[in-house]
Coordinates of C-alpha atoms and ligand atoms in Angstrom, one line a residue:
M574 CA -42.4 21.7 -1.0
I575 CA -39.2 20.1 0.3
P576 CA -36.7 19.7 -2.8
K577 CA -35.9 16.0 -3.7
D578 CA -31.9 16.9 -3.2
H579 CA -32.4 18.0 0.3
P580 CA -29.8 16.0 2.4
R581 CA -32.5 14.9 4.8
Y582 CA -35.5 14.7 2.1
D583 CA -36.5 11.2 3.5
S584 CA -36.8 12.4 6.8
L585 CA -38.7 15.4 6.3
M586 CA -41.2 13.7 3.8
A587 CA -42.1 11.2 6.8
R588 CA -42.7 14.3 8.8
E589 CA -45.0 15.7 6.3
K590 CA -47.0 12.1 6.0
I591 CA -47.2 11.9 9.9
T592 CA -48.6 15.6 10.3
E593 CA -50.6 14.8 7.2
G594 CA -52.1 11.6 9.0
V595 CA -53.0 13.7 12.2
E596 CA -54.7 16.1 10.0
K597 CA -56.9 13.6 8.4
G598 CA -57.4 12.3 11.7
I599 CA -55.7 8.7 10.8
T600 CA -52.6 9.1 13.0
G601 CA -53.1 10.0 16.9
I602 CA -51.1 13.2 18.2
M603 CA -49.4 10.8 20.7
G604 CA -48.0 9.4 17.3
L605 CA -46.1 12.5 16.4
I606 CA -44.2 12.1 19.7
A607 CA -43.3 8.1 18.4
Q608 CA -42.5 9.7 15.4
G609 CA -39.9 12.1 16.8
R610 CA -38.5 9.4 19.2
G611 CA -38.0 7.0 15.9
E612 CA -36.2 9.7 14.3
A613 CA -34.0 10.5 17.0
F614 CA -32.9 6.7 16.7
D615 CA -33.0 6.7 13.1
Y616 CA -30.3 9.6 13.3
L617 CA -28.0 7.4 15.5
I618 CA -28.3 4.6 13.3
G619 CA -27.1 7.0 10.3
E620 CA -30.4 6.9 8.6
K621 CA -29.7 3.8 6.5
T622 CA -30.6 -0.1 6.5
T623 CA -27.9 -1.7 8.5
Q624 CA -26.3 -5.3 7.7
S625 CA -27.9 -6.5 10.9
A626 CA -31.6 -5.1 9.6
L627 CA -30.9 -6.6 6.3
Q628 CA -30.7 -9.8 7.9
A629 CA -33.8 -9.5 10.2
E630 CA -35.6 -8.4 7.1
K631 CA -34.7 -11.4 5.1
T632 CA -35.7 -13.8 8.3
A633 CA -39.0 -11.8 8.4
A634 CA -39.8 -12.5 5.0
A635 CA -39.1 -16.4 5.7
M636 CA -41.3 -16.5 8.6
L637 CA -44.2 -14.8 6.9
L638 CA -43.9 -16.9 3.7
L639 CA -43.8 -20.2 6.1
A640 CA -47.0 -18.8 8.0
E641 CA -50.0 -20.6 8.0
K642 CA -52.0 -17.5 8.9
P643 CA -49.9 -14.5 8.8
V644 CA -51.4 -11.3 9.8
I645 CA -50.4 -7.8 9.6
S646 CA -51.2 -5.2 12.4
V647 CA -51.9 -1.8 11.6
N648 CA -51.8 1.4 13.7
G649 CA -52.3 5.0 12.8
N650 CA -48.2 5.7 11.9
V651 CA -48.2 2.6 10.0
A652 CA -51.1 3.7 8.0
A653 CA -49.6 7.3 7.7
L654 CA -46.2 6.4 6.8
V655 CA -46.4 3.1 4.2
P656 CA -50.0 2.7 3.3
S657 CA -49.2 1.2 0.1
G658 CA -46.0 -0.4 1.2
I659 CA -47.9 -2.7 3.7
I660 CA -50.7 -3.4 1.4
E661 CA -48.0 -4.9 -1.1
L662 CA -46.3 -6.9 1.4
G663 CA -49.7 -8.4 2.7
R664 CA -50.6 -9.3 -1.3
I665 CA -46.9 -11.0 -1.3
V666 CA -47.0 -12.9 1.5
D667 CA -50.7 -13.4 1.7
A668 CA -51.4 -11.7 5.0
P669 CA -54.6 -9.7 5.5
L670 CA -54.2 -6.2 7.7
E671 CA -55.8 -5.7 10.9
V672 CA -56.4 -2.3 12.5
N673 CA -55.5 -2.1 16.0
I674 CA -54.7 1.0 17.9
F675 CA -53.4 1.9 21.1
Y676 CA -55.0 5.4 21.7
R677 CA -58.4 4.0 20.1
T678 CA -61.3 5.8 19.1
E679 CA -63.9 4.2 16.8
E680 CA -63.9 7.3 14.5
R681 CA -59.9 6.9 14.0
A682 CA -60.1 2.9 13.3
E683 CA -62.8 3.6 10.8
K684 CA -60.8 6.4 9.0
I685 CA -57.7 4.2 9.1
T686 CA -59.7 1.3 7.5
Q687 CA -61.4 3.8 4.5
H688 CA -57.7 4.9 4.1
L689 CA -56.5 1.9 3.4
H690 CA -59.0 0.7 1.3
S691 CA -58.4 3.7 -0.8
H692 CA -55.1 2.5 -1.3
G693 CA -56.2 -0.8 -2.4
A694 CA -56.3 -3.0 0.4
A695 CA -58.6 -6.0 0.1
R696 CA -58.9 -7.9 3.4
I697 CA -59.0 -5.7 6.8
Y698 CA -60.0 -7.4 9.9
T699 CA -62.1 -5.1 11.7
K700 CA -63.8 -7.1 14.5
R701 CA -63.2 -6.8 18.1
D702 CA -64.5 -10.0 19.3
A703 CA -61.8 -11.5 21.3
G704 CA -59.3 -10.6 24.1
I705 CA -55.3 -11.0 24.0
P706 CA -55.0 -12.8 27.7
G707 CA -53.6 -10.4 30.1
I708 CA -54.2 -6.9 28.1
N709 CA -56.8 -5.0 29.4
H710 CA -56.6 -2.0 27.5
E711 CA -58.2 -1.0 24.1
R712 CA -55.5 -2.5 22.2
G713 CA -56.2 -6.1 23.8
K714 CA -59.3 -6.5 21.7
V715 CA -58.7 -8.3 18.5
D716 CA -60.4 -10.1 15.5
S717 CA -61.2 -13.6 16.2
G718 CA -60.6 -14.4 13.1
G719 CA -57.3 -12.1 12.6
I720 CA -54.4 -11.4 15.1
F721 CA -56.1 -13.7 17.7
C722 CA -56.1 -16.9 15.5
A723 CA -52.5 -15.6 13.6
D724 CA -49.5 -18.2 14.0
V725 CA -47.3 -15.0 12.5
V726 CA -48.1 -11.2 13.6
L727 CA -46.0 -8.5 12.3
V728 CA -46.8 -5.6 14.5
P729 CA -44.7 -2.4 13.7
L730 CA -44.0 0.4 15.8
E731 CA -46.1 -2.1 18.8
D732 CA -46.3 -1.1 22.5
G733 CA -44.1 -3.5 25.0
D734 CA -47.0 -5.1 26.7
R735 CA -48.8 -6.5 23.9
C736 CA -45.9 -7.6 22.3
K737 CA -45.1 -9.5 25.0
A738 CA -48.7 -10.9 25.6
L739 CA -48.5 -12.3 21.7
V740 CA -45.3 -14.0 22.3
D741 CA -46.6 -15.2 25.5
M742 CA -49.8 -16.7 23.5
G743 CA -47.4 -18.8 21.4
K744 CA -47.3 -16.5 18.0
T745 CA -44.2 -15.7 16.4
V746 CA -44.0 -11.9 16.8
I747 CA -42.3 -9.7 14.1
T748 CA -41.6 -5.9 15.1
I749 CA -40.3 -3.2 13.5
D750 CA -38.8 -0.5 16.0
L751 CA -35.8 1.7 15.8
N752 CA -35.1 1.7 19.4
P753 CA -33.3 -1.6 20.0
L754 CA -33.5 -1.1 23.7
S755 CA -37.3 -0.6 23.6
R756 CA -39.4 -3.1 25.5
T757 CA -41.0 -4.3 22.2
A758 CA -37.6 -4.7 20.5
Q759 CA -36.1 -6.8 23.3
T760 CA -39.4 -9.2 23.7
A761 CA -40.3 -9.9 20.2
T762 CA -39.6 -13.2 18.4
L763 CA -37.9 -11.2 15.7
T764 CA -36.9 -7.3 15.8
I765 CA -36.2 -5.2 13.1
V766 CA -34.0 -2.1 13.8
D767 CA -34.9 -0.1 10.9
N768 CA -37.2 2.8 9.9
I769 CA -40.3 1.3 8.5
T770 CA -40.1 3.6 5.5
R771 CA -37.1 1.4 4.4
A772 CA -38.0 -1.8 6.2
I773 CA -41.6 -2.9 4.7
P774 CA -40.1 -2.4 0.8
A775 CA -36.9 -4.4 2.2
I776 CA -38.8 -7.3 3.4
S777 CA -41.3 -7.4 0.3
G778 CA -37.9 -7.6 -2.0
F779 CA -36.8 -10.6 0.1
A780 CA -40.1 -12.1 0.1
L781 CA -40.3 -12.0 -3.7
E782 CA -36.7 -13.4 -4.1
L783 CA -37.5 -16.4 -1.6
K784 CA -41.2 -17.4 -2.9
N785 CA -40.1 -19.7 -5.0
K786 CA -37.5 -21.3 -2.7
K787 CA -37.7 -24.9 -0.9
Q788 CA -39.7 -24.8 2.4
D789 CA -36.0 -26.4 3.8
E790 CA -34.1 -23.4 2.8
L791 CA -36.8 -20.7 4.4
H792 CA -36.4 -22.9 7.9
A793 CA -32.8 -22.8 7.4
I794 CA -32.9 -18.6 7.2
I795 CA -34.8 -18.8 10.4
R796 CA -32.6 -21.3 12.1
E797 CA -29.5 -19.3 11.6
F798 CA -31.1 -16.1 13.0
D799 CA -30.4 -15.2 16.5
N800 CA -32.5 -12.4 17.6
K801 CA -30.4 -11.6 20.8
K802 CA -27.3 -11.4 18.7
N803 CA -28.7 -9.4 16.0
L804 CA -30.2 -6.7 18.6
A805 CA -26.6 -6.6 20.1
E806 CA -25.2 -5.9 16.8
S807 CA -27.7 -3.2 16.4
I808 CA -26.7 -1.4 19.0
D809 CA -22.9 -1.9 18.5
G810 CA -23.6 -0.6 14.8
I811 CA -24.8 2.7 16.8
T812 CA -21.9 3.1 18.7
A813 CA -19.6 2.8 15.8
H814 CA -21.5 5.1 13.8
L815 CA -21.2 7.5 16.7
R816 CA -17.4 6.8 16.8
H817 CA -17.3 7.6 13.2
L818 CA -18.9 11.0 13.3
T819 CA -16.6 12.1 16.4
Q820 CA -13.5 11.0 14.6
Q821 CA -14.8 12.9 11.2
S822 CA -15.7 15.9 13.4
P823 CA -13.0 19.1 13.3
K824 CA -10.5 18.8 16.3
Ligands
PTJ558 O1 -52.0 4.8 16.4 P1 -52.0 4.1 17.8 O2 -52.9 4.7 18.8 O3 -51.9 2.5 17.8 O4 -50.4 4.7 18.1 C1 -49.4 4.2 17.7 C2 -48.0 4.8 18.6 C3 -46.7 4.7 17.4 C4 -47.9 6.5 18.6 C5 -48.1 4.3 19.9 O5 -48.1 2.7 19.4 C6 -47.2 4.8 20.6 O6 -46.9 5.0 21.4 O7 -46.0 3.9 20.3 P2 -44.5 4.2 21.3 O8 -44.5 3.5 22.6 O9 -44.1 5.5 21.1 O10 -43.5 3.1 20.4 C7 -43.2 3.1 19.2 C8 -41.7 2.9 19.0 O11 -41.7 2.7 17.4 C9 -40.8 3.6 19.7 O12 -39.4 2.7 19.9 C10 -39.9 4.4 18.3 O13 -38.4 4.3 18.5 C11 -40.5 3.5 17.0 N1 -40.7 4.1 15.9 C12 -41.2 5.2 15.8 N2 -41.4 5.9 14.5 C13 -41.0 4.7 13.9 C14 -40.3 3.7 14.7 N3 -39.6 2.7 14.5 C15 -39.9 2.2 13.2 N4 -39.9 3.3 12.2 C16 -40.5 4.6 12.3 N5 -40.7 5.3 11.6

């Protein structure tokens, strides 16, 4: 049992959820490595949502609200870390979920689907009857009624090839990735450099705030956002945080 006042409570809880996910057969073993990499970047960021991430989260909410056919892609790490959060976000922006995993086994895909249903998910795309052009591995197979025909796709903790292929299909691709240098972060239409455990509730919060705004206002938020500039600010944020830490450390 991790005490709530432990200075790294959130990070340790995330570890527990991921290891529990592996034990239940929801999260792949590679998910542990991905989590470790994410943790390292979160440490560099300062384990908090930065101003640039908040800007990206608000823009993501506007994009999802304006979408005609938004879909949220769920993999083994996402299902373990934020099952209720993505279901709630899907409900607010009217986006069904689609289970799409990189290290695919039918058994794990089915367990993730059941896990999401047990948390209250209503609509989950599970068919794999369409292919993303240019992606030959398992993750290229998607639901013809889901990701394949979506106009806006939220793909957190994604692999670079598929992110690029979805952008090449003309979709608006939103990703959440703690590593601002990853291929996914660099190729998505909109990159949120934040921990998914903080990003999903933040996007939901903005979506609730923006839900009743006029479409023009939502378009203006998207127009004003520059992903390249925001990514550069995220990298600058890491440098500034490290400088702050070195200035604080005893000489
Ligand atoms: O369940 P599967 O088979 O689809 O596999 C999922 C993983 C995540 C294992 C798979 O997609 C993978 O190997 O991903 P990568 O290539 O390791 O990329 C994951 C990215 O997500 C890395 O850049 C990490 O820094 C980042 N990341 C990891 N944990 C978090 C994160 N970003 C935000 N929040 C996190 N908690």
